[in-house]
Amino acid sequence: MADTMSHQVPVPVQQQATSEGAPPLISYVLPVYNEVDGIRQFHEELVSTVATRPEFDYEFIYVNDGSTDGSLGILQDLAKNDPRTRVVDFARNFGHQIAITAGLDHAGGDAVIVMDTDLQDPPRVSLELIDAWLGGAEIVSARRRTRRDTAFKRATAHTYYRVLRRCAEVDIPVDTGDFRLLDKRAAEELRGFRERSRFIRGMVASMGFQQQEVLFDRDERVAGETKYPMRKMLRLAADGVTSFSTVPLKLITRMGFISLGLAMLGIIYAVTLRLFFPAITVSGWTMLMVAMLFLGGLQMLSLGVIGSYVGRIYHEVQQRPLYIVRNVISHDED
Ligand code: UDP
Ligand code: MG
């Protein structure tokens, strides 16, 4: 036992920062929804992976997101046999993003790693995230170099991430899901985001901090099938756009200006016809055209104005942190 401890790794920065010389605690946040056929294998693989890095303490926080297939029983069993494992059991299915949030709320580690429980996010990659953290990064995202999903999923995801990146107001990295490591401070800040329509990868991107990426090849799901049917995927995609972009609202305003401009041209045309070519205008036509075009353009523009206020109200009700402080440095700090 003693000689396995002899080849100790150099003490990293974060490690020194933790209290009373206890090894740093790494929390894993693990959302589970109907993963009965794969979850045991996942846990075994995760445990054997982290066993190769005995210089840390670990906790495994599974969030059972209202599974209906006996996943809970397996999780309870895992928790019974390993004091490092805890299970947060939801009363119903609240969705992946909420499950991650709950896990984060229960995690107390010096670093928190969020990953899927279907082995698509390989446990060995989480060690690379830890290494990047030891190297000084505060948020480390695992970015997919390749992924083994259906051609449809690959194509839609590829396009979506790029469209989102173009219209979002924050710099959301492409091909990056929720597989990432958050330093204690960053995790603490993320807990402060309490909005209901959640797009966690966007929130993380908006937080700042020292961010880094680790590339990995995404595996196939070990068992079962995707828990993101079309409906959930579309909702997540819409949440991503509407949470981090007011481009749709701005489009209305732009359309308002364009249609009012066109209306003006139409009005000039109608009035010109009436004045100079009265013979070819039907009686009443000019008045109708002028009124219709003017009102149409005005309405579109008004919608845009209202939209811009709605956008502001939306930002206010999201109640996001106004600012994020990494550290306050003062004279008498040790
Ligand atoms: N998941 C969840 N709640 C849901 C859907 C999914 O907790 O409503 C979990 C699921 O168990 C998995 C992760 O979220 O660990 C990612 O889901 P999935 O693998 O089905 O998504 P995909 O990889 O196909 O995008
Ligand atoms: Mg998956």
Short mmCIF file of C-alpha atoms and ligand atoms in Angstrom, two decimals:
data_model
loop_
_atom_site.label_atom_id
_atom_site.label_comp_id
_atom_site.label_asym_id
_atom_site.label_seq_id
_atom_site.Cartn_x
_atom_site.Cartn_y
_atom_site.Cartn_z
CA MET A 1 0.00 0.00 0.00
CA ALA A 2 2.73 2.41 1.06
CA ASP A 3 4.84 1.93 -2.04
CA THR A 4 1.99 2.68 -4.42
CA MET A 5 1.98 6.15 -2.89
CA SER A 6 5.67 6.69 -3.55
CA HIS A 7 5.28 7.98 -7.11
CA GLN A 8 3.23 11.02 -6.19
CA VAL A 9 2.34 13.54 -8.88
CA PRO A 10 3.57 17.09 -8.36
CA VAL A 11 1.10 19.08 -6.30
CA PRO A 12 -0.96 21.20 -8.72
CA VAL A 13 -2.18 24.72 -8.09
CA GLN A 14 -5.80 23.86 -7.31
CA GLN A 15 -4.68 21.07 -5.07
CA GLN A 16 -2.72 23.43 -2.91
CA ALA A 17 -5.68 25.73 -2.71
CA THR A 18 -7.94 23.15 -1.06
CA SER A 19 -8.29 23.14 2.67
CA GLU A 20 -6.39 21.10 5.28
CA GLY A 21 -4.39 19.05 2.83
CA ALA A 22 -7.34 16.82 1.92
CA PRO A 23 -7.18 15.63 -1.68
CA PRO A 24 -9.32 17.67 -4.08
CA LEU A 25 -12.82 16.35 -4.57
CA ILE A 26 -14.04 15.73 -8.11
CA SER A 27 -17.83 15.55 -8.46
CA TYR A 28 -19.42 13.76 -11.37
CA VAL A 29 -22.92 14.91 -12.31
CA LEU A 30 -24.67 12.10 -14.15
CA PRO A 31 -28.19 12.48 -15.58
CA VAL A 32 -30.05 9.22 -16.10
CA TYR A 33 -33.26 8.67 -18.00
CA ASN A 34 -34.23 5.09 -18.77
CA GLU A 35 -30.70 3.73 -19.02
CA VAL A 36 -31.42 0.36 -17.41
CA ASP A 37 -29.35 -1.66 -19.88
CA GLY A 38 -26.24 0.44 -19.83
CA ILE A 39 -25.98 2.17 -16.49
CA ARG A 40 -24.18 -0.59 -14.61
CA GLN A 41 -21.55 -0.90 -17.31
CA PHE A 42 -21.19 2.87 -17.32
CA HIS A 43 -20.62 2.97 -13.57
CA GLU A 44 -18.07 0.17 -13.67
CA GLU A 45 -16.16 1.88 -16.43
CA LEU A 46 -16.25 5.22 -14.64
CA VAL A 47 -15.08 3.72 -11.35
CA SER A 48 -12.23 1.82 -12.95
CA THR A 49 -11.20 4.92 -14.89
CA VAL A 50 -11.02 7.15 -11.84
CA ALA A 51 -9.17 4.42 -9.95
CA THR A 52 -6.17 5.20 -12.14
CA ARG A 53 -6.03 8.65 -10.52
CA PRO A 54 -6.00 7.94 -6.79
CA GLU A 55 -4.71 11.40 -5.92
CA PHE A 56 -8.29 12.73 -5.93
CA ASP A 57 -11.43 12.01 -3.98
CA TYR A 58 -14.55 11.44 -6.03
CA GLU A 59 -18.29 11.67 -5.69
CA PHE A 60 -20.80 10.37 -8.23
CA ILE A 61 -24.10 12.19 -8.27
CA TYR A 62 -26.65 10.40 -10.36
CA VAL A 63 -29.85 12.26 -11.13
CA ASN A 64 -32.66 9.90 -11.95
CA ASP A 65 -34.81 12.00 -14.25
CA GLY A 66 -38.08 10.12 -13.71
CA SER A 67 -36.96 6.86 -15.32
CA THR A 68 -39.74 4.35 -15.85
CA ASP A 69 -37.60 1.30 -16.56
CA GLY A 70 -35.95 0.23 -13.33
CA SER A 71 -32.88 2.46 -13.65
CA LEU A 72 -33.63 3.73 -10.14
CA GLY A 73 -33.27 0.26 -8.64
CA ILE A 74 -29.83 -0.13 -10.16
CA LEU A 75 -28.78 3.33 -9.01
CA GLN A 76 -29.94 2.57 -5.45
CA ASP A 77 -27.91 -0.59 -5.58
CA LEU A 78 -24.83 1.32 -6.77
CA ALA A 79 -25.27 3.84 -3.95
CA LYS A 80 -25.60 1.06 -1.39
CA ASN A 81 -22.30 -0.50 -2.44
CA ASP A 82 -20.27 2.68 -2.81
CA PRO A 83 -20.37 5.53 -0.30
CA ARG A 84 -19.14 7.91 -3.00
CA THR A 85 -22.35 7.44 -4.99
CA ARG A 86 -25.48 9.47 -4.38
CA VAL A 87 -28.79 9.47 -6.21
CA VAL A 88 -31.05 12.47 -6.66
CA ASP A 89 -34.39 10.99 -7.60
CA PHE A 90 -36.82 13.20 -9.53
CA ALA A 91 -40.55 12.79 -9.05
CA ARG A 92 -41.03 12.84 -12.81
CA ASN A 93 -39.12 13.47 -16.02
CA PHE A 94 -37.95 17.08 -16.04
CA GLY A 95 -35.53 16.80 -18.92
CA HIS A 96 -31.79 16.56 -19.35
CA GLN A 97 -30.95 20.23 -18.72
CA ILE A 98 -32.91 20.35 -15.46
CA ALA A 99 -31.36 17.04 -14.37
CA ILE A 100 -27.88 18.49 -14.85
CA THR A 101 -28.92 21.55 -12.85
CA ALA A 102 -30.11 19.45 -9.93
CA GLY A 103 -26.91 17.43 -9.97
CA LEU A 104 -24.88 20.62 -9.94
CA ASP A 105 -26.89 21.89 -6.97
CA HIS A 106 -25.91 18.75 -5.05
CA ALA A 107 -22.27 18.66 -6.08
CA GLY A 108 -19.69 19.95 -3.64
CA GLY A 109 -16.47 19.17 -5.48
CA ASP A 110 -13.46 21.36 -6.23
CA ALA A 111 -14.27 20.50 -9.82
CA VAL A 112 -17.56 19.28 -11.25
CA ILE A 113 -17.74 17.12 -14.35
CA VAL A 114 -21.04 16.78 -16.22
CA MET A 115 -21.36 13.80 -18.52
CA ASP A 116 -23.94 11.54 -20.17
CA THR A 117 -24.47 8.08 -18.75
CA ASP A 118 -24.75 6.14 -21.99
CA LEU A 119 -20.96 5.93 -22.50
CA GLN A 120 -21.15 8.30 -25.45
CA ASP A 121 -19.01 10.60 -23.35
CA PRO A 122 -16.11 8.24 -22.56
CA PRO A 123 -14.99 8.31 -18.89
CA ARG A 124 -11.31 8.35 -19.92
CA VAL A 125 -11.87 11.75 -21.55
CA SER A 126 -12.97 13.11 -18.18
CA LEU A 127 -9.41 12.53 -16.98
CA GLU A 128 -8.18 14.76 -19.80
CA LEU A 129 -10.62 17.41 -18.59
CA ILE A 130 -9.11 17.09 -15.13
CA ASP A 131 -5.60 17.49 -16.56
CA ALA A 132 -6.62 20.68 -18.33
CA TRP A 133 -8.10 21.93 -15.05
CA LEU A 134 -4.87 21.18 -13.24
CA GLY A 135 -3.17 23.16 -15.96
CA GLY A 136 -5.17 26.21 -14.89
CA ALA A 137 -8.38 26.15 -16.94
CA GLU A 138 -11.53 27.00 -15.03
CA ILE A 139 -13.99 25.57 -17.54
CA VAL A 140 -13.00 22.70 -19.82
CA SER A 141 -15.42 21.66 -22.57
CA ALA A 142 -15.13 18.38 -24.39
CA ARG A 143 -15.57 19.05 -28.06
CA ARG A 144 -16.55 16.29 -30.47
CA ARG A 145 -14.03 15.70 -33.19
CA THR A 146 -16.20 12.94 -34.62
CA ARG A 147 -19.47 11.45 -33.54
CA ARG A 148 -21.11 8.16 -34.24
CA ASP A 149 -24.75 8.96 -34.54
CA THR A 150 -27.21 8.69 -37.38
CA ALA A 151 -26.41 10.74 -40.48
CA PHE A 152 -29.53 12.79 -39.78
CA LYS A 153 -28.45 13.67 -36.25
CA ARG A 154 -24.94 14.51 -37.38
CA ALA A 155 -26.18 16.77 -40.17
CA THR A 156 -28.80 18.60 -38.09
CA ALA A 157 -26.42 19.08 -35.17
CA HIS A 158 -23.65 20.32 -37.44
CA THR A 159 -25.89 22.92 -39.09
CA TYR A 160 -27.60 23.93 -35.86
CA TYR A 161 -24.39 24.69 -33.94
CA ARG A 162 -23.18 26.88 -36.77
CA VAL A 163 -26.44 28.78 -37.19
CA LEU A 164 -26.63 29.28 -33.43
CA ARG A 165 -23.11 30.58 -33.33
CA ARG A 166 -23.93 33.16 -35.98
CA CYS A 167 -27.01 34.55 -34.31
CA ALA A 168 -26.24 34.13 -30.61
CA GLU A 169 -25.00 37.11 -28.64
CA VAL A 170 -22.49 34.97 -26.78
CA ASP A 171 -19.73 32.89 -28.25
CA ILE A 172 -21.20 29.38 -28.06
CA PRO A 173 -18.59 26.83 -29.16
CA VAL A 174 -19.57 24.49 -32.00
CA ASP A 175 -19.88 20.70 -31.60
CA THR A 176 -19.88 20.93 -27.84
CA GLY A 177 -22.61 19.40 -25.74
CA ASP A 178 -22.84 19.36 -21.98
CA PHE A 179 -19.79 17.19 -21.36
CA ARG A 180 -17.51 19.53 -19.44
CA LEU A 181 -15.63 20.29 -16.28
CA LEU A 182 -16.38 23.31 -14.16
CA ASP A 183 -14.09 24.63 -11.52
CA LYS A 184 -15.68 25.15 -8.08
CA ARG A 185 -16.05 28.88 -8.70
CA ALA A 186 -17.56 28.44 -12.14
CA ALA A 187 -19.97 25.79 -10.82
CA GLU A 188 -21.02 28.16 -8.06
CA GLU A 189 -21.82 30.85 -10.63
CA LEU A 190 -23.71 28.47 -12.88
CA ARG A 191 -25.95 27.59 -9.91
CA GLY A 192 -27.01 31.24 -9.94
CA PHE A 193 -28.69 30.88 -13.36
CA ARG A 194 -32.25 29.90 -12.46
CA GLU A 195 -34.12 30.48 -15.72
CA ARG A 196 -36.65 27.83 -16.69
CA SER A 197 -35.91 27.38 -20.37
CA ARG A 198 -32.38 26.22 -19.97
CA PHE A 199 -29.60 25.92 -22.48
CA ILE A 200 -26.71 25.17 -20.19
CA ARG A 201 -23.93 25.18 -22.76
CA GLY A 202 -24.93 28.75 -23.65
CA MET A 203 -24.98 29.85 -20.03
CA VAL A 204 -21.54 28.41 -19.49
CA ALA A 205 -20.24 30.15 -22.60
CA SER A 206 -21.68 33.45 -21.37
CA MET A 207 -19.93 33.22 -18.00
CA GLY A 208 -16.42 33.98 -19.07
CA PHE A 209 -13.63 32.47 -16.95
CA GLN A 210 -10.60 30.72 -18.35
CA GLN A 211 -12.17 28.34 -20.87
CA GLN A 212 -10.48 25.52 -22.70
CA GLU A 213 -11.45 22.71 -25.07
CA VAL A 214 -10.44 19.08 -25.21
CA LEU A 215 -11.14 17.20 -28.44
CA PHE A 216 -12.58 13.69 -28.33
CA ASP A 217 -14.25 11.11 -30.51
CA ARG A 218 -17.80 10.49 -29.45
CA ASP A 219 -18.67 6.82 -29.15
CA GLU A 220 -21.88 5.06 -29.90
CA ARG A 221 -24.50 4.63 -27.23
CA VAL A 222 -23.85 1.30 -25.39
CA ALA A 223 -27.46 0.33 -24.86
CA GLY A 224 -30.97 1.57 -25.48
CA GLU A 225 -31.73 4.43 -27.82
CA THR A 226 -31.51 8.19 -27.71
CA LYS A 227 -33.65 9.86 -25.07
CA TYR A 228 -33.77 12.94 -27.24
CA PRO A 229 -36.62 12.34 -29.66
CA MET A 230 -37.29 14.94 -32.35
CA ARG A 231 -39.67 16.84 -30.05
CA LYS A 232 -37.12 17.31 -27.24
CA MET A 233 -34.36 18.11 -29.70
CA LEU A 234 -36.41 20.83 -31.35
CA ARG A 235 -37.27 22.31 -27.98
CA LEU A 236 -33.63 22.38 -26.93
CA ALA A 237 -32.69 23.92 -30.26
CA ALA A 238 -35.37 26.62 -29.86
CA ASP A 239 -34.27 27.27 -26.27
CA GLY A 240 -30.74 27.75 -27.50
CA VAL A 241 -31.75 30.39 -30.00
CA THR A 242 -34.29 32.23 -27.87
CA SER A 243 -32.16 32.21 -24.70
CA PHE A 244 -29.12 33.74 -26.31
CA SER A 245 -30.35 35.75 -29.23
CA THR A 246 -32.93 38.39 -30.01
CA VAL A 247 -32.29 37.98 -33.72
CA PRO A 248 -35.90 36.84 -34.38
CA LEU A 249 -37.20 40.03 -32.75
CA LYS A 250 -34.77 42.16 -34.68
CA LEU A 251 -35.94 40.49 -37.89
CA ILE A 252 -39.47 41.77 -37.21
CA THR A 253 -38.17 45.31 -36.81
CA ARG A 254 -36.22 45.02 -40.03
CA MET A 255 -39.26 43.66 -41.83
CA GLY A 256 -41.24 46.59 -40.43
CA PHE A 257 -38.87 49.11 -41.93
CA ILE A 258 -38.80 47.30 -45.25
CA SER A 259 -42.58 46.98 -45.51
CA LEU A 260 -43.14 50.60 -44.49
CA GLY A 261 -40.63 51.66 -47.15
CA LEU A 262 -42.35 49.55 -49.79
CA ALA A 263 -45.71 50.89 -48.65
CA MET A 264 -44.50 54.44 -49.21
CA LEU A 265 -43.47 53.55 -52.76
CA GLY A 266 -46.86 51.90 -53.32
CA ILE A 267 -48.65 54.97 -52.00
CA ILE A 268 -46.69 57.28 -54.30
CA TYR A 269 -47.53 55.00 -57.22
CA ALA A 270 -51.25 54.92 -56.37
CA VAL A 271 -51.47 58.68 -55.89
CA THR A 272 -49.53 59.35 -59.10
CA LEU A 273 -51.91 57.12 -61.06
CA ARG A 274 -54.90 58.88 -59.53
CA LEU A 275 -53.57 62.36 -60.34
CA PHE A 276 -52.09 61.84 -63.79
CA PHE A 277 -53.96 58.88 -65.24
CA PRO A 278 -57.42 59.19 -63.68
CA ALA A 279 -58.93 57.32 -66.60
CA ILE A 280 -57.35 53.99 -65.69
CA THR A 281 -57.94 54.03 -61.91
CA VAL A 282 -61.06 52.36 -60.58
CA SER A 283 -62.97 54.66 -58.29
CA GLY A 284 -62.01 54.15 -54.63
CA TRP A 285 -58.87 52.18 -55.50
CA THR A 286 -56.39 54.92 -54.52
CA MET A 287 -57.90 55.44 -51.09
CA LEU A 288 -57.98 51.69 -50.47
CA MET A 289 -54.38 51.18 -51.55
CA VAL A 290 -53.06 54.11 -49.52
CA ALA A 291 -54.87 53.05 -46.36
CA MET A 292 -53.96 49.38 -46.69
CA LEU A 293 -50.29 49.87 -47.47
CA PHE A 294 -49.80 52.52 -44.82
CA LEU A 295 -51.49 50.51 -42.09
CA GLY A 296 -49.69 47.30 -43.07
CA GLY A 297 -46.26 48.92 -42.89
CA LEU A 298 -47.07 50.74 -39.68
CA GLN A 299 -48.34 47.57 -38.02
CA MET A 300 -45.23 45.65 -38.92
CA LEU A 301 -43.02 48.38 -37.54
CA SER A 302 -45.09 48.62 -34.35
CA LEU A 303 -44.71 44.88 -33.85
CA GLY A 304 -40.98 45.33 -34.06
CA VAL A 305 -41.05 48.10 -31.45
CA ILE A 306 -43.20 46.02 -29.15
CA GLY A 307 -40.88 43.10 -29.82
CA SER A 308 -37.87 45.04 -28.66
CA TYR A 309 -39.60 45.78 -25.36
CA VAL A 310 -40.65 42.15 -25.03
CA GLY A 311 -36.99 41.29 -25.56
CA ARG A 312 -36.03 43.53 -22.67
CA ILE A 313 -38.71 42.09 -20.42
CA TYR A 314 -37.46 38.65 -21.33
CA HIS A 315 -33.92 39.51 -20.35
CA GLU A 316 -35.15 40.94 -17.06
CA VAL A 317 -37.24 37.94 -16.08
CA GLN A 318 -34.36 35.57 -16.79
CA GLN A 319 -32.83 37.04 -13.62
CA ARG A 320 -29.33 36.13 -14.66
CA PRO A 321 -26.43 37.30 -12.54
CA LEU A 322 -25.58 40.88 -13.48
CA TYR A 323 -21.89 40.19 -13.35
CA ILE A 324 -19.55 37.42 -12.33
CA VAL A 325 -16.60 38.12 -10.09
CA ARG A 326 -13.79 35.62 -10.10
CA ASN A 327 -11.95 37.06 -7.17
CA VAL A 328 -11.70 40.17 -5.05
CA ILE A 329 -8.09 41.01 -4.43
CA SER A 330 -7.24 43.02 -1.39
CA HIS A 331 -4.12 44.13 0.39
CA ASP A 332 -4.30 41.88 3.45
CA GLU A 333 -4.86 38.58 1.63
CA ASP A 334 -2.33 35.92 2.67
N1 UDP B 1 -31.44 12.32 -20.23
C1 UDP B 1 -32.09 12.80 -19.10
N2 UDP B 1 -33.39 13.23 -19.26
C2 UDP B 1 -34.03 13.24 -20.47
C3 UDP B 1 -33.30 12.80 -21.60
C4 UDP B 1 -32.00 12.35 -21.45
O1 UDP B 1 -31.55 12.82 -18.00
O2 UDP B 1 -35.18 13.64 -20.52
C5 UDP B 1 -30.03 11.84 -20.06
C6 UDP B 1 -29.74 10.48 -20.67
O3 UDP B 1 -29.94 9.45 -19.73
C7 UDP B 1 -28.26 10.61 -21.05
C8 UDP B 1 -28.13 12.07 -21.38
O4 UDP B 1 -29.22 12.74 -20.76
O5 UDP B 1 -27.41 10.31 -19.98
C9 UDP B 1 -28.12 12.35 -22.87
O6 UDP B 1 -29.24 11.78 -23.49
P1 UDP B 1 -29.15 10.95 -24.83
O7 UDP B 1 -27.95 10.08 -24.82
O8 UDP B 1 -30.45 10.26 -25.07
O9 UDP B 1 -28.96 12.11 -25.90
P2 UDP B 1 -28.10 12.02 -27.24
O10 UDP B 1 -26.74 11.53 -26.84
O11 UDP B 1 -28.80 11.08 -28.13
O12 UDP B 1 -28.10 13.43 -27.73
MG MG B 2 -26.34 9.88 -25.81
#
